[in-house]
Amino acid sequence: MSSNVQPGGVPVLVLREGSNRSRGREAQHSNIMAAKIVAESVKSALGPKGMDKMLVDGFGDVTITSDGRTILDEMDIQHPAAKMLVEVAKTQDNEAGDGTTSAVVIAGELLSRAEELVDKSIHPTVIIDGYKKAAEKALSTLEKIAIKVDLKKHDYLRKAAITSMASKLVAEHKEYLADIAVKAMLEVAEKDGVSWKVDVEDVKVEKKTGESLRETSLVNGIVLDKEIVHSGMAKRVEKAKIALLDTSLEIEKTEYDAKLSIETPDQIEAFLSQEESMLKDMAEKIIQAGANVVICQKGIDDLAQHFLAGKGIIAIRRAKKSDMEKLAKATGGNIVTKLDDITSADLGYAALVEERKIGDDKLTFIEGCKNPKAVTILIRGGTQRITAEAERSLHDALCVIRDIIHEPYVVAGGSAPEIEMSNALRKYAATLPGRESLAVKVFAETLETIAVILAESAGLQSIDVLSELRARHEKGELWAGIDVLEGKIQNMSKIGVFEPLTVKKQIIKSATEAATLILKIDDVIAAGKMKAPPMPPGGGAPGGGYPGMGEY
Ligand code: ADP
Ligand code: MG
């Protein structure tokens, strides 16, 4: 495939042997097929009645989830176009934090319907233009119907958090967890002129197996999954002055093997006492600075521990880098990289540092921090799989709350906004010339897929539900949607199913972007697999190849 025969009969090789190339309709078809398969694989997970997926990785580790991004992350996807759909989930997750399944489903559906148009000889660029116009219209429709949120009242925040968790394994405790999520986010939110700003990263999430989800709690401060290093140290220090160290309290071992010949007991003594005095020196600097708590990102030698313990200082070693940064922000301390430089000004402050036994493990709580905008959600749950899914669900809830704080608008869910957009698009299509209008109509149909999936998951006849929804929206019932828990059409705003405007807008943006990008491709050239050496990690360099290209 990678050669051309010239008049002289000599083949001109352009691509390396073993390269794979597909062009035109063939390339499009294979890309769309691959994207459709990915969308199909997450479709049944949509909504509160969606199914969960059990994913087993190469090591046999099991994840149970209904989270779109997690499903795709855990699947080992090879096809380049399919990978682009995985990217949709990532974009959606990064930009909005929720709505990943919807974005992937809509992208897949936009592509599969585009293929039908291509079969009717409509050129992909016409479809792309139509899709882009439709997306614009859909977005402006969303803006028009969105409900303004008064952030002083927490009702919408709470309800949106509940909605985001309604489709998760932890749904039974959604109200309880939503309250914790709202409290945590409001705790760390900061006023920024007239608006508010808040970072999901400011809420630390720790999980410990044991008890049940009901025992999940909000801690005012930072919780470290670490114990105090030395049994001779206190388990509790009040009015903590905390040294945050990014340097080890150990004697650096040399890179090379050095031979030390010691011939007399005196020499041993001298050697050991030198090590001892160096460690003592290190401890001394911390003592001098006035710290009574040491949190170290690296190791702490036994002897150094002993010296610190002797002065009533408690210590934690091998703290995570991300935790160190949170601690610096929370306690107002500086992370010190050279012990020689440490002074009392570098120390952070917390009212209490205490080691507590949680389940079978010991955790350290740093409470009453100088900066009160530091909180930790401590997740408890019967098994490790439950706490892991609870963490993912809380992530969605925290993001949804952030979204509303940043852009204080919501829409009701259960496919009400999708039907509203779809109706608006049909009217809009009627104003456009023939071919483009077809693409806009197809976009309208695509949005209705969400209603179809929700209806089917609730055991309803999707065709009947869809026509009733269209009609009721036509009559002005803006929030008529599918209450999947009751299995009937309801005013979704009355039953309190709300979602951030940000999430809905991002679904349209991410899905349209991916679909148009894939539609534009009419040539896929994949380099042959290199034999040796193996690819560097993360390197998409030439020679990567796509096993499975064209096989689906
Ligand atoms: P995503 O990854 O797209 O967020 P979810 O599985 O979280 O997927 O499902 C989200 C969809 O479920 C949204 O369209 C939302 O409106 C809908 N939904 C959530 N709660 C309800 C409910 N109680 N009744 C009907 N639909 C709901
Ligand atoms: Mg969701």
GROMACS .gro file of N, CA and C in nm, residues 227-304:
model
  234
  227GLU      N    1   0.125   0.778   6.008
  227GLU     CA    2   0.130   0.777   6.153
  227GLU      C    3   0.255   0.850   6.202
  228ILE      N    4   0.253   0.879   6.333
  228ILE     CA    5   0.370   0.943   6.394
  228ILE      C    6   0.483   0.839   6.394
  229VAL      N    7   0.604   0.881   6.352
  229VAL     CA    8   0.709   0.782   6.323
  229VAL      C    9   0.761   0.703   6.442
  230HIS      N   10   0.764   0.762   6.557
  230HIS     CA   11   0.838   0.702   6.669
  230HIS      C   12   0.745   0.676   6.786
  231SER      N   13   0.757   0.557   6.846
  231SER     CA   14   0.665   0.522   6.954
  231SER      C   15   0.689   0.609   7.077
  232GLY      N   16   0.807   0.669   7.087
  232GLY     CA   17   0.837   0.753   7.203
  232GLY      C   18   0.782   0.894   7.190
  233MET      N   19   0.722   0.923   7.074
  233MET     CA   20   0.667   1.059   7.056
  233MET      C   21   0.523   1.065   7.104
  234ALA      N   22   0.481   1.187   7.143
  234ALA     CA   23   0.342   1.206   7.185
  234ALA      C   24   0.250   1.181   7.067
  235LYS      N   25   0.124   1.152   7.094
  235LYS     CA   26   0.027   1.130   6.987
  235LYS      C   27  -0.054   1.256   6.961
  236ARG      N   28  -0.025   1.358   7.039
  236ARG     CA   29  -0.108   1.477   7.032
  236ARG      C   30  -0.028   1.600   7.071
  237VAL      N   31  -0.032   1.702   6.987
  237VAL     CA   32   0.035   1.827   7.021
  237VAL      C   33  -0.061   1.942   6.996
  238GLU      N   34  -0.081   2.025   7.098
  238GLU     CA   35  -0.166   2.142   7.078
  238GLU      C   36  -0.079   2.261   7.042
  239LYS      N   37  -0.139   2.364   6.984
  239LYS     CA   38  -0.066   2.483   6.939
  239LYS      C   39   0.059   2.441   6.861
  240ALA      N   40   0.033   2.365   6.755
  240ALA     CA   41   0.145   2.306   6.681
  240ALA      C   42   0.218   2.408   6.597
  241LYS      N   43   0.352   2.406   6.609
  241LYS     CA   44   0.435   2.487   6.519
  241LYS      C   45   0.505   2.387   6.428
  242ILE      N   46   0.465   2.392   6.302
  242ILE     CA   47   0.497   2.280   6.214
  242ILE      C   48   0.608   2.314   6.114
  243ALA      N   49   0.712   2.231   6.115
  243ALA     CA   50   0.818   2.244   6.014
  243ALA      C   51   0.784   2.152   5.897
  244LEU      N   52   0.777   2.211   5.778
  244LEU     CA   53   0.747   2.132   5.658
  244LEU      C   54   0.876   2.113   5.580
  245LEU      N   55   0.925   1.992   5.574
  245LEU     CA   56   1.057   1.969   5.515
  245LEU      C   57   1.050   1.889   5.385
  246ASP      N   58   1.119   1.941   5.285
  246ASP     CA   59   1.138   1.862   5.163
  246ASP      C   60   1.285   1.826   5.153
  247THR      N   61   1.335   1.772   5.262
  247THR     CA   62   1.475   1.728   5.266
  247THR      C   63   1.481   1.616   5.368
  248SER      N   64   1.569   1.521   5.347
  248SER     CA   65   1.565   1.405   5.437
  248SER      C   66   1.644   1.433   5.564
  249LEU      N   67   1.600   1.372   5.671
  249LEU     CA   68   1.674   1.381   5.797
  249LEU      C   69   1.755   1.251   5.810
  250GLU      N   70   1.836   1.230   5.711
  250GLU     CA   71   1.920   1.110   5.707
  250GLU      C   72   2.056   1.151   5.656
  251ILE      N   73   2.155   1.063   5.676
  251ILE     CA   74   2.286   1.089   5.616
  251ILE      C   75   2.278   1.040   5.472
  252GLU      N   76   2.309   1.128   5.378
  252GLU     CA   77   2.306   1.089   5.237
  252GLU      C   78   2.404   0.975   5.214
  253LYS      N   79   2.356   0.870   5.150
  253LYS     CA   80   2.448   0.762   5.113
  253LYS      C   81   2.517   0.804   4.983
  254THR      N   82   2.645   0.775   4.972
  254THR     CA   83   2.715   0.812   4.848
  254THR      C   84   2.668   0.725   4.733
  255GLU      N   85   2.681   0.779   4.613
  255GLU     CA   86   2.638   0.707   4.493
  255GLU      C   87   2.729   0.587   4.466
  256TYR      N   88   2.856   0.601   4.506
  256TYR     CA   89   2.952   0.495   4.476
  256TYR      C   90   2.978   0.412   4.599
  257ASP      N   91   3.018   0.286   4.575
  257ASP     CA   92   3.057   0.202   4.688
  257ASP      C   93   3.196   0.248   4.733
  258ALA      N   94   3.202   0.295   4.852
  258ALA     CA   95   3.333   0.335   4.901
  258ALA      C   96   3.377   0.231   5.003
  259LYS      N   97   3.502   0.205   5.000
  259LYS     CA   98   3.552   0.107   5.097
  259LYS      C   99   3.608   0.183   5.216
  260LEU      N  100   3.565   0.139   5.330
  260LEU     CA  101   3.609   0.207   5.451
  260LEU      C  102   3.689   0.105   5.529
  261SER      N  103   3.814   0.132   5.552
  261SER     CA  104   3.884   0.032   5.634
  261SER      C  105   3.901   0.085   5.775
  262ILE      N  106   3.839   0.012   5.863
  262ILE     CA  107   3.845   0.051   6.003
  262ILE      C  108   3.928  -0.054   6.075
  263GLU      N  109   4.027  -0.013   6.142
  263GLU     CA  110   4.115  -0.113   6.202
  263GLU      C  111   4.108  -0.119   6.354
  264THR      N  112   4.070  -0.010   6.415
  264THR     CA  113   4.066  -0.014   6.561
  264THR      C  114   3.927   0.024   6.611
  265PRO      N  115   3.890  -0.024   6.730
  265PRO     CA  116   3.758   0.012   6.786
  265PRO      C  117   3.741   0.163   6.795
  266ASP      N  118   3.847   0.234   6.816
  266ASP     CA  119   3.839   0.380   6.824
  266ASP      C  120   3.786   0.440   6.696
  267GLN      N  121   3.832   0.380   6.586
  267GLN     CA  122   3.789   0.432   6.456
  267GLN      C  123   3.638   0.412   6.436
  268ILE      N  124   3.591   0.295   6.478
  268ILE     CA  125   3.446   0.271   6.467
  268ILE      C  126   3.371   0.378   6.545
  269GLU      N  127   3.417   0.395   6.665
  269GLU     CA  128   3.357   0.494   6.754
  269GLU      C  129   3.352   0.631   6.687
  270ALA      N  130   3.466   0.671   6.634
  270ALA     CA  131   3.478   0.802   6.571
  270ALA      C  132   3.382   0.813   6.452
  271PHE      N  133   3.377   0.706   6.373
  271PHE     CA  134   3.292   0.706   6.255
  271PHE      C  135   3.145   0.720   6.295
  272LEU      N  136   3.105   0.637   6.390
  272LEU     CA  137   2.965   0.640   6.433
  272LEU      C  138   2.931   0.773   6.497
  273SER      N  139   3.022   0.823   6.577
  273SER     CA  140   2.989   0.947   6.647
  273SER      C  141   2.981   1.063   6.548
  274GLN      N  142   3.053   1.048   6.438
  274GLN     CA  143   3.042   1.155   6.337
  274GLN      C  144   2.903   1.154   6.275
  275GLU      N  145   2.855   1.033   6.240
  275GLU     CA  146   2.719   1.022   6.187
  275GLU      C  147   2.619   1.078   6.286
  276GLU      N  148   2.640   1.036   6.411
  276GLU     CA  149   2.549   1.076   6.517
  276GLU      C  150   2.546   1.228   6.531
  277SER      N  151   2.662   1.287   6.524
  277SER     CA  152   2.664   1.433   6.544
  277SER      C  153   2.602   1.506   6.426
  278MET      N  154   2.615   1.447   6.306
  278MET     CA  155   2.550   1.512   6.192
  278MET      C  156   2.398   1.509   6.207
  279LEU      N  157   2.347   1.393   6.251
  279LEU     CA  158   2.202   1.382   6.269
  279LEU      C  159   2.155   1.473   6.382
  280LYS      N  160   2.236   1.479   6.485
  280LYS     CA  161   2.202   1.564   6.600
  280LYS      C  162   2.194   1.710   6.556
  281ASP      N  163   2.289   1.745   6.470
  281ASP     CA  164   2.293   1.878   6.412
  281ASP      C  165   2.163   1.913   6.340
  282MET      N  166   2.118   1.816   6.259
  282MET     CA  167   1.993   1.837   6.184
  282MET      C  168   1.878   1.860   6.280
  283ALA      N  169   1.866   1.775   6.379
  283ALA     CA  170   1.758   1.788   6.477
  283ALA      C  171   1.769   1.923   6.548
  284GLU      N  172   1.891   1.960   6.577
  284GLU     CA  173   1.917   2.085   6.649
  284GLU      C  174   1.860   2.206   6.573
  285LYS      N  175   1.876   2.204   6.441
  285LYS     CA  176   1.828   2.317   6.360
  285LYS      C  177   1.676   2.330   6.370
  286ILE      N  178   1.610   2.215   6.374
  286ILE     CA  179   1.464   2.216   6.384
  286ILE      C  180   1.422   2.266   6.523
  287ILE      N  181   1.497   2.219   6.623
  287ILE     CA  182   1.467   2.261   6.761
  287ILE      C  183   1.487   2.412   6.775
  288GLN      N  184   1.598   2.458   6.717
  288GLN     CA  185   1.630   2.602   6.722
  288GLN      C  186   1.520   2.687   6.660
  289ALA      N  187   1.462   2.637   6.551
  289ALA     CA  188   1.358   2.714   6.482
  289ALA      C  189   1.231   2.721   6.567
  290GLY      N  190   1.220   2.631   6.663
  290GLY     CA  191   1.105   2.635   6.754
  290GLY      C  192   0.989   2.547   6.713
  291ALA      N  193   1.015   2.449   6.630
  291ALA     CA  194   0.906   2.359   6.586
  291ALA      C  195   0.873   2.257   6.694
  292ASN      N  196   0.747   2.217   6.701
  292ASN     CA  197   0.715   2.101   6.784
  292ASN      C  198   0.652   1.988   6.701
  293VAL      N  199   0.636   2.013   6.571
  293VAL     CA  200   0.590   1.908   6.480
  293VAL      C  201   0.675   1.915   6.353
  294VAL      N  202   0.718   1.797   6.305
  294VAL     CA  203   0.793   1.792   6.179
  294VAL      C  204   0.715   1.707   6.081
  295ILE      N  205   0.687   1.762   5.962
  295ILE     CA  206   0.627   1.681   5.857
  295ILE      C  207   0.724   1.680   5.740
  296CYS      N  208   0.776   1.561   5.712
  296CYS     CA  209   0.887   1.549   5.619
  296CYS      C  210   0.843   1.471   5.495
  297GLN      N  211   0.881   1.524   5.380
  297GLN     CA  212   0.844   1.456   5.255
  297GLN      C  213   0.936   1.337   5.229
  298LYS      N  214   1.052   1.339   5.295
  298LYS     CA  215   1.150   1.231   5.275
  298LYS      C  216   1.163   1.147   5.403
  299GLY      N  217   1.274   1.074   5.412
  299GLY     CA  218   1.291   0.984   5.526
  299GLY      C  219   1.344   1.054   5.650
  300ILE      N  220   1.326   0.989   5.766
  300ILE     CA  221   1.384   1.040   5.892
  300ILE      C  222   1.459   0.925   5.958
  301ASP      N  223   1.586   0.939   5.977
  301ASP     CA  224   1.670   0.837   6.038
  301ASP      C  225   1.623   0.806   6.182
  302ASP      N  226   1.641   0.681   6.223
  302ASP     CA  227   1.601   0.639   6.358
  302ASP      C  228   1.662   0.728   6.466
  303LEU      N  229   1.788   0.759   6.444
  303LEU     CA  230   1.858   0.838   6.544
  303LEU      C  231   1.801   0.981   6.550
  304ALA      N  232   1.772   1.035   6.432
  304ALA     CA  233   1.713   1.170   6.427
  304ALA      C  234   1.577   1.167   6.497
   0.00000   0.00000   0.00000
